[in-house]
Amino acid sequence: MNPSWNTGLQLAASGPVIIARICPVEGAPPRHLVKALGALTQKIEQHGETLLALVFPNLPTDPGYPPALMRRVQQMAGILQRQGGLLVVAGPVRQLQDYLDGGVTVCLTESEEEALRLLKRIAQESTGGSPDSVAESAS
């Protein structure tokens, strides 16, 4: 998967789960990535019960990124909670906790694999499927 050349947002699906990877493009203005997350948020609002893994392989160090990005993350988490979905954010948990402190509660994991395992288990429980059927749909 290659990130969008001007935003750094990568999207994919794994069974019932949407995966969004945040990989800022060097030199790209922070607002492009923030706008891309805003567009994703609007799409999520149109669909109920979305299971979303938001992955930060490494957090952007540019001071313009974290506040705006984390506001979008909290906005997305709030929408998903109201609609019966779930957002799991994967990345450096300690840093993410600092950035996300004081807003909507967000589920954090250290790795993308852990986030996907959690979301697939939730999908399985909500549909009453077996672990094998969820695993097959994810491959």
Short mmCIF file of C-alpha atoms in Angstrom, two decimals:
data_model
loop_
_atom_site.label_atom_id
_atom_site.label_comp_id
_atom_site.label_asym_id
_atom_site.label_seq_id
_atom_site.Cartn_x
_atom_site.Cartn_y
_atom_site.Cartn_z
CA MET A 1 0.00 0.00 0.00
CA ASN A 2 1.39 3.40 -0.95
CA PRO A 3 0.24 6.53 0.85
CA SER A 4 -1.56 9.19 -1.09
CA TRP A 5 1.23 11.36 -2.51
CA ASN A 6 -0.12 14.53 -0.96
CA THR A 7 -1.64 13.35 2.34
CA GLY A 8 0.13 10.28 3.67
CA LEU A 9 -3.13 8.49 4.51
CA GLN A 10 -3.25 4.80 3.52
CA LEU A 11 -6.58 2.97 3.56
CA ALA A 12 -7.24 -0.78 3.42
CA ALA A 13 -9.81 -3.30 4.61
CA SER A 14 -9.29 -6.59 6.37
CA GLY A 15 -12.57 -8.45 6.64
CA PRO A 16 -14.96 -6.29 8.65
CA VAL A 17 -12.23 -3.83 9.71
CA ILE A 18 -11.05 -0.65 7.99
CA ILE A 19 -7.36 0.12 8.45
CA ALA A 20 -6.09 3.69 8.09
CA ARG A 21 -2.34 4.22 8.35
CA ILE A 22 -1.01 7.70 9.04
CA CYS A 23 2.32 8.12 7.25
CA PRO A 24 2.97 11.86 6.81
CA VAL A 25 4.68 12.75 3.56
CA GLU A 26 7.83 14.76 4.17
CA GLY A 27 7.33 18.34 3.05
CA ALA A 28 3.55 18.02 2.72
CA PRO A 29 1.58 20.61 4.69
CA PRO A 30 -0.01 19.14 7.86
CA ARG A 31 -3.42 20.43 6.78
CA HIS A 32 -3.52 17.90 3.90
CA LEU A 33 -3.40 14.95 6.29
CA VAL A 34 -5.83 16.61 8.70
CA LYS A 35 -8.25 17.25 5.81
CA ALA A 36 -7.90 13.64 4.64
CA LEU A 37 -8.84 12.44 8.13
CA GLY A 38 -11.77 14.86 8.06
CA ALA A 39 -12.98 13.32 4.79
CA LEU A 40 -12.63 9.84 6.30
CA THR A 41 -14.62 11.03 9.32
CA GLN A 42 -17.43 12.22 7.02
CA LYS A 43 -17.53 8.82 5.29
CA ILE A 44 -17.66 7.07 8.66
CA GLU A 45 -20.60 9.28 9.67
CA GLN A 46 -22.53 7.90 6.68
CA HIS A 47 -22.11 4.28 7.81
CA GLY A 48 -23.05 2.78 11.15
CA GLU A 49 -21.06 0.43 13.35
CA THR A 50 -17.71 0.91 11.61
CA LEU A 51 -14.68 -0.87 13.10
CA LEU A 52 -11.62 1.27 12.40
CA ALA A 53 -7.95 0.73 13.19
CA LEU A 54 -6.02 3.99 12.97
CA VAL A 55 -2.30 3.24 12.82
CA PHE A 56 0.53 5.65 13.59
CA PRO A 57 3.76 3.80 12.65
CA ASN A 58 5.53 6.85 14.10
CA LEU A 59 3.97 10.06 15.28
CA PRO A 60 4.73 13.19 13.27
CA THR A 61 7.23 15.43 15.03
CA ASP A 62 6.14 18.67 13.36
CA PRO A 63 4.43 20.75 16.08
CA GLY A 64 1.54 21.50 13.69
CA TYR A 65 0.52 17.86 13.46
CA PRO A 66 -0.33 16.44 16.88
CA PRO A 67 -2.98 18.94 18.08
CA ALA A 68 -4.94 19.01 14.82
CA LEU A 69 -4.54 15.29 14.16
CA MET A 70 -5.55 14.32 17.66
CA ARG A 71 -8.65 16.55 17.50
CA ARG A 72 -9.66 14.62 14.37
CA VAL A 73 -8.92 11.30 16.09
CA GLN A 74 -11.13 12.25 19.04
CA GLN A 75 -13.86 13.51 16.72
CA MET A 76 -13.75 10.18 14.86
CA ALA A 77 -13.82 8.20 18.13
CA GLY A 78 -16.86 10.12 19.34
CA ILE A 79 -18.77 9.52 16.12
CA LEU A 80 -17.95 5.82 16.12
CA GLN A 81 -18.99 5.45 19.77
CA ARG A 82 -22.35 7.13 19.07
CA GLN A 83 -22.94 4.85 16.07
CA GLY A 84 -22.01 1.60 17.78
CA GLY A 85 -18.62 1.28 16.09
CA LEU A 86 -15.15 1.38 17.57
CA LEU A 87 -11.86 3.13 16.93
CA VAL A 88 -8.62 1.49 18.02
CA VAL A 89 -5.47 3.59 17.65
CA ALA A 90 -2.17 1.74 17.26
CA GLY A 91 1.16 3.39 17.89
CA PRO A 92 3.42 4.61 20.68
CA VAL A 93 0.87 4.38 23.51
CA ARG A 94 2.66 6.63 25.99
CA GLN A 95 2.86 9.52 23.48
CA LEU A 96 -0.68 8.93 22.24
CA GLN A 97 -2.00 9.03 25.81
CA ASP A 98 -0.42 12.45 26.29
CA TYR A 99 -1.87 13.80 23.04
CA LEU A 100 -5.35 12.32 23.59
CA ASP A 101 -5.69 13.10 27.31
CA GLY A 102 -8.86 14.89 28.31
CA GLY A 103 -11.11 14.07 25.38
CA VAL A 104 -13.19 11.13 24.24
CA THR A 105 -11.89 7.82 25.54
CA VAL A 106 -9.87 6.10 22.82
CA CYS A 107 -8.70 2.48 22.84
CA LEU A 108 -4.89 2.35 22.35
CA THR A 109 -2.61 -0.54 21.38
CA GLU A 110 1.12 -0.75 20.70
CA SER A 111 0.80 -2.57 17.37
CA GLU A 112 -1.39 -2.78 14.30
CA GLU A 113 -1.63 -6.56 14.77
CA GLU A 114 -3.00 -6.13 18.29
CA ALA A 115 -5.55 -3.57 17.06
CA LEU A 116 -6.72 -5.88 14.27
CA ARG A 117 -6.99 -8.86 16.62
CA LEU A 118 -9.14 -6.82 19.00
CA LEU A 119 -11.42 -5.45 16.27
CA LYS A 120 -11.85 -8.85 14.60
CA ARG A 121 -12.79 -10.40 17.94
CA ILE A 122 -15.38 -7.65 18.43
CA ALA A 123 -16.71 -8.22 14.90
CA GLN A 124 -16.98 -11.94 15.60
CA GLU A 125 -18.85 -11.39 18.86
CA SER A 126 -21.25 -8.90 17.30
CA THR A 127 -22.13 -11.22 14.40
CA GLY A 128 -22.08 -14.45 16.38
CA GLY A 129 -19.61 -15.94 13.89
CA SER A 130 -16.89 -18.41 14.67
CA PRO A 131 -13.24 -17.38 14.97
CA ASP A 132 -12.53 -19.33 11.77
CA SER A 133 -15.13 -17.46 9.71
CA VAL A 134 -13.72 -14.11 10.83
CA ALA A 135 -10.15 -15.23 10.09
CA GLU A 136 -11.18 -16.46 6.63
CA SER A 137 -12.92 -13.20 5.79
CA ALA A 138 -9.79 -11.29 6.84
CA SER A 139 -7.49 -13.16 4.48
#
